[in-house]
Short mmCIF file of C-alpha atoms and ligand atoms in Angstrom, two decimals:
data_model
loop_
_atom_site.label_atom_id
_atom_site.label_comp_id
_atom_site.label_asym_id
_atom_site.label_seq_id
_atom_site.Cartn_x
_atom_site.Cartn_y
_atom_site.Cartn_z
CA MET A 1 28.29 -16.72 18.80
CA ALA A 2 25.53 -15.80 21.50
CA ILE A 3 24.01 -12.67 20.43
CA PRO A 4 23.88 -10.20 23.32
CA ILE A 5 20.60 -8.23 24.20
CA VAL A 6 19.66 -5.91 26.87
CA VAL A 7 15.99 -6.29 27.55
CA LEU A 8 13.70 -2.84 28.45
CA GLY A 9 10.54 -4.24 30.27
CA CYS A 10 10.02 -7.36 32.42
CA GLY A 11 5.98 -7.57 32.02
CA THR A 12 4.43 -10.12 29.99
CA VAL A 13 6.25 -9.79 26.97
CA GLY A 14 9.47 -9.02 28.08
CA ARG A 15 9.42 -12.37 30.60
CA ALA A 16 8.33 -14.57 27.85
CA LEU A 17 11.37 -13.29 25.98
CA ALA A 18 13.43 -14.20 28.72
CA SER A 19 12.31 -17.48 29.03
CA GLU A 20 12.80 -18.04 25.42
CA ALA A 21 16.49 -16.97 25.87
CA LEU A 22 16.44 -19.51 28.52
CA SER A 23 15.05 -22.01 26.36
CA LEU A 24 17.66 -21.61 23.61
CA GLY A 25 20.75 -21.58 25.82
CA ASP A 26 23.85 -20.52 23.87
CA GLU A 27 22.08 -18.56 21.04
CA VAL A 28 21.65 -15.33 23.26
CA ARG A 29 23.05 -13.74 26.28
CA VAL A 30 20.72 -11.45 28.40
CA LEU A 31 23.19 -8.82 29.52
CA ALA A 32 20.56 -6.86 31.34
CA VAL A 33 16.79 -6.69 32.02
CA LEU A 34 15.35 -3.58 33.12
CA ASP A 35 11.73 -2.81 34.43
CA SER A 36 10.23 0.75 35.70
CA SER A 37 11.97 0.45 39.24
CA GLY A 38 15.39 -0.51 38.17
CA GLY A 39 17.11 -3.70 36.76
CA VAL A 40 19.78 -6.12 36.87
CA VAL A 41 22.74 -5.84 34.55
CA ASP A 42 25.74 -7.95 34.11
CA PRO A 43 27.76 -7.21 31.65
CA SER A 44 29.14 -11.06 31.04
CA GLY A 45 25.73 -12.28 30.99
CA ILE A 46 23.44 -12.93 33.23
CA PRO A 47 23.45 -16.25 34.45
CA ALA A 48 20.42 -18.87 34.08
CA GLY A 49 19.94 -19.51 37.76
CA ARG A 50 19.77 -15.62 38.36
CA LEU A 51 17.39 -15.04 35.20
CA ARG A 52 15.34 -17.57 36.24
CA GLU A 53 15.04 -15.95 39.57
CA ILE A 54 14.50 -12.60 37.96
CA LEU A 55 11.35 -14.32 36.48
CA SER A 56 9.87 -15.45 39.76
CA PHE A 57 10.50 -12.73 41.51
CA LYS A 58 8.66 -10.51 39.03
CA GLU A 59 5.81 -13.05 38.93
CA LYS A 60 5.65 -12.20 42.21
CA GLY A 61 5.30 -8.49 41.34
CA GLU A 62 7.92 -7.29 43.08
CA GLY A 63 10.30 -4.26 40.98
CA LEU A 64 13.62 -5.33 39.84
CA GLY A 65 14.86 -2.39 41.70
CA ALA A 66 14.92 -4.42 45.18
CA THR A 67 16.99 -6.95 43.80
CA GLY A 68 19.24 -4.99 41.14
CA LEU A 69 19.85 -1.87 40.59
CA ALA A 70 17.74 0.97 41.06
CA GLY A 71 16.61 3.28 38.58
CA GLU A 72 19.02 5.62 37.19
CA GLU A 73 21.80 3.81 38.21
CA ALA A 74 20.68 0.50 36.00
CA ARG A 75 20.11 3.05 33.33
CA GLU A 76 23.40 4.28 33.57
CA ALA A 77 24.99 0.75 33.72
CA VAL A 78 22.93 0.23 30.46
CA HIS A 79 24.52 2.90 28.54
CA CYS A 80 28.09 1.94 29.58
CA LEU A 81 27.59 -1.67 28.22
CA LEU A 82 26.63 0.16 24.99
CA SER A 83 30.04 1.17 24.23
CA GLU A 84 31.71 -2.15 25.46
CA GLU A 85 30.17 -4.53 22.75
CA ARG A 86 27.36 -4.93 20.11
CA GLY A 87 24.17 -6.51 20.78
CA VAL A 88 20.49 -5.85 20.13
CA MET A 89 18.28 -3.60 22.86
CA VAL A 90 14.87 -4.79 23.05
CA ASP A 91 11.99 -2.46 24.20
CA ALA A 92 9.33 -4.82 25.53
CA THR A 93 7.96 -1.95 27.65
CA ALA A 94 4.90 0.24 27.09
CA SER A 95 6.79 3.50 27.64
CA GLU A 96 6.53 6.40 25.55
CA GLY A 97 10.04 7.41 26.94
CA THR A 98 12.37 4.81 25.70
CA VAL A 99 13.39 6.79 22.83
CA GLY A 100 16.64 8.36 24.01
CA ILE A 101 17.99 4.90 24.92
CA LEU A 102 17.30 3.45 21.93
CA LEU A 103 18.66 6.22 19.70
CA ALA A 104 21.83 5.79 22.33
CA ALA A 105 22.07 1.83 21.23
CA LEU A 106 21.47 2.67 17.68
CA ASP A 107 24.38 5.64 17.86
CA GLN A 108 26.53 3.09 19.28
CA GLY A 109 25.98 0.61 16.41
CA TRP A 110 23.48 -1.83 18.08
CA GLY A 111 20.14 -3.01 16.83
CA VAL A 112 17.11 -2.75 18.18
CA ALA A 113 14.11 -4.55 18.51
CA LEU A 114 10.39 -3.14 19.53
CA ALA A 115 7.52 -4.50 20.76
CA ASN A 116 6.60 -1.30 22.20
CA LYS A 117 4.87 0.76 19.45
CA ARG A 118 5.13 3.98 21.18
CA PRO A 119 8.68 4.91 19.97
CA LEU A 120 7.10 4.57 16.47
CA VAL A 121 4.02 6.60 16.88
CA GLY A 122 5.87 9.57 17.97
CA PRO A 123 6.83 12.99 15.97
CA TRP A 124 8.17 11.61 12.36
CA GLU A 125 11.26 13.19 13.09
CA ASP A 126 11.46 10.67 15.90
CA TYR A 127 10.74 7.71 13.88
CA ARG A 128 13.23 9.16 10.76
CA ARG A 129 15.92 9.19 13.22
CA LEU A 130 15.18 5.84 15.00
CA THR A 131 14.73 4.16 11.28
CA THR A 132 17.41 5.81 9.21
CA SER A 133 20.01 3.33 10.50
CA GLY A 134 18.36 -0.07 9.32
CA ARG A 135 19.26 -1.61 12.58
CA LEU A 136 15.66 -0.95 14.26
CA ARG A 137 13.17 -4.00 13.81
CA TYR A 138 9.83 -3.81 15.04
CA GLU A 139 7.80 -7.13 13.59
CA ALA A 140 6.27 -7.43 17.21
CA THR A 141 4.56 -4.04 17.02
CA VAL A 142 1.62 -5.33 14.32
CA GLY A 143 0.27 -9.00 14.33
CA ALA A 144 2.57 -9.83 17.27
CA GLY A 145 4.65 -12.91 15.20
CA LEU A 146 3.30 -13.02 12.24
CA PRO A 147 5.33 -11.65 9.56
CA VAL A 148 3.65 -8.63 8.65
CA ILE A 149 6.34 -5.78 8.81
CA SER A 150 8.88 -8.46 7.20
CA SER A 151 6.18 -9.30 4.19
CA LEU A 152 5.71 -5.31 3.84
CA ASN A 153 9.31 -4.69 3.64
CA SER A 154 10.12 -7.31 1.00
CA LEU A 155 7.47 -6.31 -1.09
CA LEU A 156 8.70 -2.80 -1.25
CA ALA A 157 12.48 -3.93 -1.31
CA THR A 158 11.49 -5.87 -4.34
CA GLY A 159 9.73 -3.26 -6.71
CA ASP A 160 6.09 -3.91 -5.54
CA GLU A 161 3.57 -1.42 -5.65
CA VAL A 162 1.32 -1.64 -2.35
CA TYR A 163 -2.12 -0.02 -3.27
CA ARG A 164 -3.97 -0.71 -0.41
CA ILE A 165 -3.48 -2.75 3.48
CA ARG A 166 -6.35 -3.70 5.00
CA GLY A 167 -6.00 -5.45 8.43
CA ILE A 168 -7.93 -6.91 11.50
CA LEU A 169 -5.18 -5.76 13.79
CA SER A 170 -7.25 -6.03 17.15
CA GLY A 171 -8.27 -9.44 18.13
CA THR A 172 -10.05 -8.16 20.90
CA LEU A 173 -12.51 -6.10 18.59
CA GLY A 174 -12.47 -8.87 15.89
CA PHE A 175 -13.82 -11.27 18.82
CA LEU A 176 -16.37 -8.87 20.14
CA LEU A 177 -17.78 -8.32 16.68
CA HIS A 178 -18.08 -11.88 16.20
CA GLN A 179 -20.20 -12.23 19.41
CA VAL A 180 -22.40 -9.48 18.11
CA GLU A 181 -22.65 -11.39 14.26
CA VAL A 182 -24.09 -14.56 16.60
CA GLY A 183 -26.54 -12.33 18.29
CA VAL A 184 -24.94 -11.72 21.78
CA PRO A 185 -25.56 -7.72 22.76
CA PHE A 186 -22.63 -5.65 22.28
CA SER A 187 -22.59 -4.66 26.04
CA GLN A 188 -22.83 -8.56 27.11
CA ALA A 189 -19.87 -9.14 24.29
CA VAL A 190 -17.86 -6.31 25.96
CA ARG A 191 -18.18 -8.24 29.42
CA ALA A 192 -17.63 -11.44 27.94
CA ALA A 193 -14.01 -10.16 26.22
CA MET A 194 -13.01 -8.88 29.72
CA ALA A 195 -13.66 -12.09 31.47
CA ARG A 196 -11.68 -14.00 28.93
CA GLY A 197 -8.42 -11.83 29.49
CA TYR A 198 -8.73 -10.38 25.97
CA THR A 199 -9.46 -6.48 26.88
CA GLU A 200 -6.95 -3.92 28.78
CA PRO A 201 -8.15 -3.92 32.03
CA HIS A 202 -10.18 -0.59 31.21
CA PRO A 203 -11.80 -2.09 28.29
CA ALA A 204 -12.44 1.85 26.63
CA GLU A 205 -8.99 1.45 25.95
CA ASP A 206 -9.82 -1.19 23.31
CA LEU A 207 -12.78 0.38 22.10
CA SER A 208 -11.49 3.75 21.43
CA GLY A 209 -9.72 2.25 18.35
CA GLU A 210 -6.13 3.73 19.52
CA ASP A 211 -4.00 1.06 19.73
CA VAL A 212 -5.41 -0.04 16.26
CA ALA A 213 -4.66 3.55 15.02
CA ARG A 214 -0.84 3.22 16.24
CA LYS A 215 -0.85 -0.08 14.19
CA ALA A 216 -1.87 1.85 10.90
CA LEU A 217 0.43 4.73 11.64
CA ILE A 218 3.45 2.24 12.01
CA LEU A 219 2.41 0.37 8.29
CA ALA A 220 2.00 3.76 6.75
CA ARG A 221 4.82 5.15 8.24
CA THR A 222 6.54 1.77 6.98
CA LEU A 223 5.19 2.36 3.73
CA GLY A 224 7.05 5.72 3.70
CA LEU A 225 3.70 7.96 4.40
CA PRO A 226 5.07 11.16 6.51
CA LEU A 227 1.94 10.83 8.74
CA GLU A 228 1.18 11.90 12.38
CA LEU A 229 -0.86 9.94 14.51
CA ARG A 230 -3.35 12.82 14.27
CA ASP A 231 -4.05 11.98 10.88
CA VAL A 232 -5.01 8.43 11.18
CA ALA A 233 -9.01 9.00 11.18
CA VAL A 234 -10.35 7.07 14.07
CA GLU A 235 -13.51 5.96 14.91
CA PRO A 236 -14.22 4.44 18.13
CA LEU A 237 -16.60 2.16 19.00
CA CYS A 238 -17.88 3.76 21.93
CA PRO A 239 -18.13 7.79 22.64
CA PRO A 240 -14.68 8.67 24.15
CA LYS A 241 -15.91 10.46 27.13
CA LEU A 242 -17.18 6.95 28.61
CA GLY A 243 -13.60 6.14 28.94
CA GLU A 244 -13.37 8.54 31.76
CA LEU A 245 -16.26 6.47 33.61
CA PRO A 246 -15.06 3.67 36.35
CA VAL A 247 -15.17 0.00 35.01
CA GLU A 248 -18.79 -1.10 35.83
CA GLU A 249 -20.38 2.34 35.32
CA PHE A 250 -19.05 2.36 31.56
CA LEU A 251 -20.07 -1.28 31.08
CA ARG A 252 -23.41 0.19 32.22
CA GLU A 253 -23.18 3.09 29.67
CA LEU A 254 -22.53 1.06 26.87
CA LEU A 255 -26.44 -0.51 26.96
CA PRO A 256 -27.55 1.80 24.53
CA LEU A 257 -24.97 0.87 22.19
CA ASP A 258 -26.29 -2.85 21.82
CA VAL A 259 -29.07 -1.55 19.57
CA LYS A 260 -26.78 1.17 17.59
CA MET A 261 -24.61 -1.95 16.97
CA GLN A 262 -26.86 -4.39 16.14
CA ARG A 263 -28.91 -2.16 13.56
CA ARG A 264 -25.32 -1.60 11.96
CA LEU A 265 -24.90 -4.82 11.31
CA GLU A 266 -28.34 -5.64 10.13
CA GLN A 267 -27.33 -2.72 7.69
CA ALA A 268 -24.35 -4.81 6.14
CA GLY A 269 -26.45 -7.90 6.12
CA ARG A 270 -28.91 -6.35 4.07
CA LYS A 271 -26.47 -5.95 1.65
CA GLY A 272 -25.08 -9.47 1.72
CA LYS A 273 -21.91 -7.85 3.73
CA VAL A 274 -20.15 -8.39 7.19
CA LEU A 275 -19.29 -5.63 9.56
CA ARG A 276 -15.58 -5.67 10.54
CA TYR A 277 -13.02 -3.34 12.57
CA LEU A 278 -10.25 -2.67 10.05
CA ALA A 279 -7.32 -0.72 9.74
CA GLU A 280 -6.74 0.70 6.09
CA VAL A 281 -3.80 2.45 4.98
CA SER A 282 -3.22 3.33 0.98
CA PRO A 283 -0.82 5.91 0.04
CA GLU A 284 -3.85 8.59 0.16
CA GLY A 285 -3.55 8.06 4.11
CA ALA A 286 -4.94 5.95 7.06
CA ARG A 287 -7.96 5.37 8.78
CA VAL A 288 -9.38 2.97 11.28
CA GLY A 289 -13.14 2.09 11.85
CA LEU A 290 -16.24 -0.14 11.26
CA VAL A 291 -16.14 -0.85 7.43
CA GLU A 292 -18.75 -3.29 5.62
CA VAL A 293 -17.35 -6.00 4.23
CA GLU A 294 -18.24 -8.13 1.04
CA TRP A 295 -18.43 -12.22 2.08
CA GLU A 296 -15.88 -13.14 -0.96
CA SER A 297 -13.43 -10.73 0.91
CA PRO A 298 -10.76 -12.52 3.13
CA LEU A 299 -11.58 -10.31 5.57
CA SER A 300 -14.53 -11.96 6.33
CA ARG A 301 -13.33 -14.97 7.12
CA ALA A 302 -11.64 -13.81 10.54
CA ARG A 303 -14.46 -14.98 13.37
CA GLY A 304 -12.56 -14.54 16.52
CA PRO A 305 -9.76 -13.17 17.74
CA GLU A 306 -7.16 -13.75 15.70
CA ASN A 307 -5.34 -11.05 13.54
CA LEU A 308 -5.90 -11.19 9.20
CA ILE A 309 -4.02 -9.04 6.82
CA VAL A 310 -4.68 -8.62 3.40
CA PHE A 311 -2.17 -6.48 0.90
CA GLU A 312 -3.54 -5.62 -2.29
CA THR A 313 0.07 -4.87 -4.55
CA ARG A 314 0.92 -4.55 -8.50
CA ARG A 315 1.75 -8.36 -7.97
CA PHE A 316 -1.06 -9.22 -5.42
CA ARG A 317 -3.61 -7.26 -7.16
CA GLU A 318 -6.83 -10.49 -8.02
CA HIS A 319 -5.49 -13.11 -5.33
CA PRO A 320 -4.22 -10.23 -2.64
CA LEU A 321 -1.45 -11.43 -0.28
CA VAL A 322 -3.30 -12.67 3.40
CA ILE A 323 -1.60 -13.43 6.26
CA SER A 324 -3.98 -14.67 9.60
CA GLY A 325 -3.34 -15.83 12.45
CA PRO A 326 -2.75 -14.92 16.23
CA GLY A 327 -1.88 -11.40 16.69
CA ALA A 328 -0.94 -10.98 20.37
CA GLY A 329 -0.09 -12.82 23.39
CA PRO A 330 3.17 -12.65 25.04
CA ALA A 331 4.63 -16.47 23.38
CA SER A 332 3.64 -15.05 19.83
CA THR A 333 4.84 -11.47 20.86
CA ALA A 334 8.17 -13.23 22.27
CA ALA A 335 8.51 -15.03 18.67
CA GLY A 336 8.31 -11.79 16.76
CA LEU A 337 10.88 -10.51 18.91
CA LEU A 338 13.27 -13.22 18.64
CA ALA A 339 12.78 -13.05 14.89
CA ASP A 340 14.43 -9.76 14.84
CA ILE A 341 16.84 -10.70 17.56
CA VAL A 342 18.29 -13.31 15.41
CA ARG A 343 18.00 -11.45 11.97
CA LEU A 344 19.73 -8.32 13.50
CA GLY A 345 22.44 -10.85 15.56
CA LYS A 346 23.04 -11.93 11.93
CA GLU A 347 24.22 -8.67 10.69
CA LEU A 348 26.12 -6.95 13.30
N1 NAP B 1 0.72 -8.75 25.23
C1 NAP B 1 0.74 -8.60 23.95
O1 NAP B 1 -0.15 -9.86 23.42
C2 NAP B 1 1.41 -7.34 23.32
C3 NAP B 1 1.26 -8.20 21.86
C4 NAP B 1 2.23 -7.11 20.85
C5 NAP B 1 2.82 -6.26 21.39
N2 NAP B 1 3.08 -5.89 22.67
C6 NAP B 1 3.18 -4.75 23.46
O2 NAP B 1 4.79 -5.15 24.29
C7 NAP B 1 4.86 -4.04 25.03
C8 NAP B 1 5.02 -5.22 26.07
O3 NAP B 1 3.33 -5.43 26.67
P1 NAP B 1 3.09 -6.00 27.77
O4 NAP B 1 1.95 -7.08 27.65
O5 NAP B 1 4.65 -7.18 28.45
O6 NAP B 1 3.33 -4.96 29.37
P2 NAP B 1 2.94 -5.36 30.53
O7 NAP B 1 2.93 -6.24 30.94
O8 NAP B 1 2.56 -3.69 30.93
O9 NAP B 1 4.74 -4.76 31.06
C9 NAP B 1 5.81 -3.57 30.87
C10 NAP B 1 6.99 -3.74 31.11
O10 NAP B 1 7.90 -2.54 31.30
C11 NAP B 1 8.09 -2.15 32.23
N3 NAP B 1 8.21 -0.22 32.07
C12 NAP B 1 7.58 0.33 32.06
N4 NAP B 1 8.22 1.70 31.85
C13 NAP B 1 9.73 1.51 31.87
C14 NAP B 1 10.95 2.20 31.35
N5 NAP B 1 10.82 3.34 31.25
N6 NAP B 1 12.06 1.31 31.50
C15 NAP B 1 11.98 -0.14 31.23
N7 NAP B 1 10.80 -0.74 31.80
C16 NAP B 1 9.65 -0.08 31.70
C17 NAP B 1 7.12 -2.26 33.35
O11 NAP B 1 7.82 -2.30 34.61
P3 NAP B 1 7.17 -2.50 35.53
O12 NAP B 1 7.31 -4.22 36.03
O13 NAP B 1 7.97 -2.08 36.85
O14 NAP B 1 5.78 -1.80 35.70
C18 NAP B 1 6.60 -3.51 32.72
O15 NAP B 1 7.59 -4.45 33.47
C19 NAP B 1 3.61 -2.96 24.81
O16 NAP B 1 4.26 -2.04 24.18
C20 NAP B 1 2.54 -3.72 24.35
O17 NAP B 1 2.02 -2.69 23.20
C21 NAP B 1 2.28 -6.69 23.56
#
């Protein structure tokens, strides 16, 4: 039977997921798609032709409020759906404001699949309320389609003891550091990452390390540590104040960091090590920042925009468990969401 889904967010990830749903045919039935302006809701399932229309409408930058229900009306229609049947609510927004509707879905027995990290990195109490039912999945929040969260959960469920998780969780910062490693000045590497579309519109967002900190917190909380975001120590790759500058000015202000970054790289090189931007999580806490990594470590192997996560556990001690691959991109993220949707669909 087709799994009914409601998709919050119709940006690059939401659209990739809706396209996947179209290509899957009968396996998934999309009951609603919402964006920040409103949404299209059809309790019997949005017909394929209408869904294609919605996607091309969004591609043109239009708001769903103009072709479907506006704002509050769309959210109310979704609330009505929740009591009518059971399905999976997908959060593909980047919003902090979805916790309420996600909790409402869980209360009605729905499953929830997240690409959006924000509901998981608010107050611990929200995290606890969201996760107690066991019907919330969030594979896509760390490493997109890579099986990071499911692997960690499987280690924990089978009684393994996790000593440490170290991960390259930002493809953008991985790319930047590799560029510096091959001799490109840091400020130029940032420009190159922007040109390839790897960064957020303002690259200060990537350099702040905050997104990596959110992922580190999600891993730490999955381990059972009741930490808040402020407990994750973050070493940003540029002074936070620079983030307030317009992009061009910001890029000029990065010039003095070229020498600094080169020096750190050389320092590491003299010790026979390489520099990586890591999230490190252990039962003692979580931190995010530059780390000098031994050449022998699997972490030194990451050369570009891929993610690489190393689990050191009681069972995987001498030879740690390594997961690597593309950790971002709409198709990979949609694949992570689909994995959660299918698993939840079987359980519901
Ligand atoms: N892109 C990736 O590679 C990747 C990988 C892993 C995880 N993620 C996460 O996936 C999420 C989506 O990423 P994205 O790249 O698709 O972002 P995006 O292109 O900015 O899309 C976000 C969508 O959410 C909608 N939205 C915002 N607030 C909403 C609300 N309260 N209710 C319903 N819809 C709302 C936006 O509406 P409008 O269209 O009206 O603005 C937009 O359609 C983010 O949290 C991101 O961190 C992304």
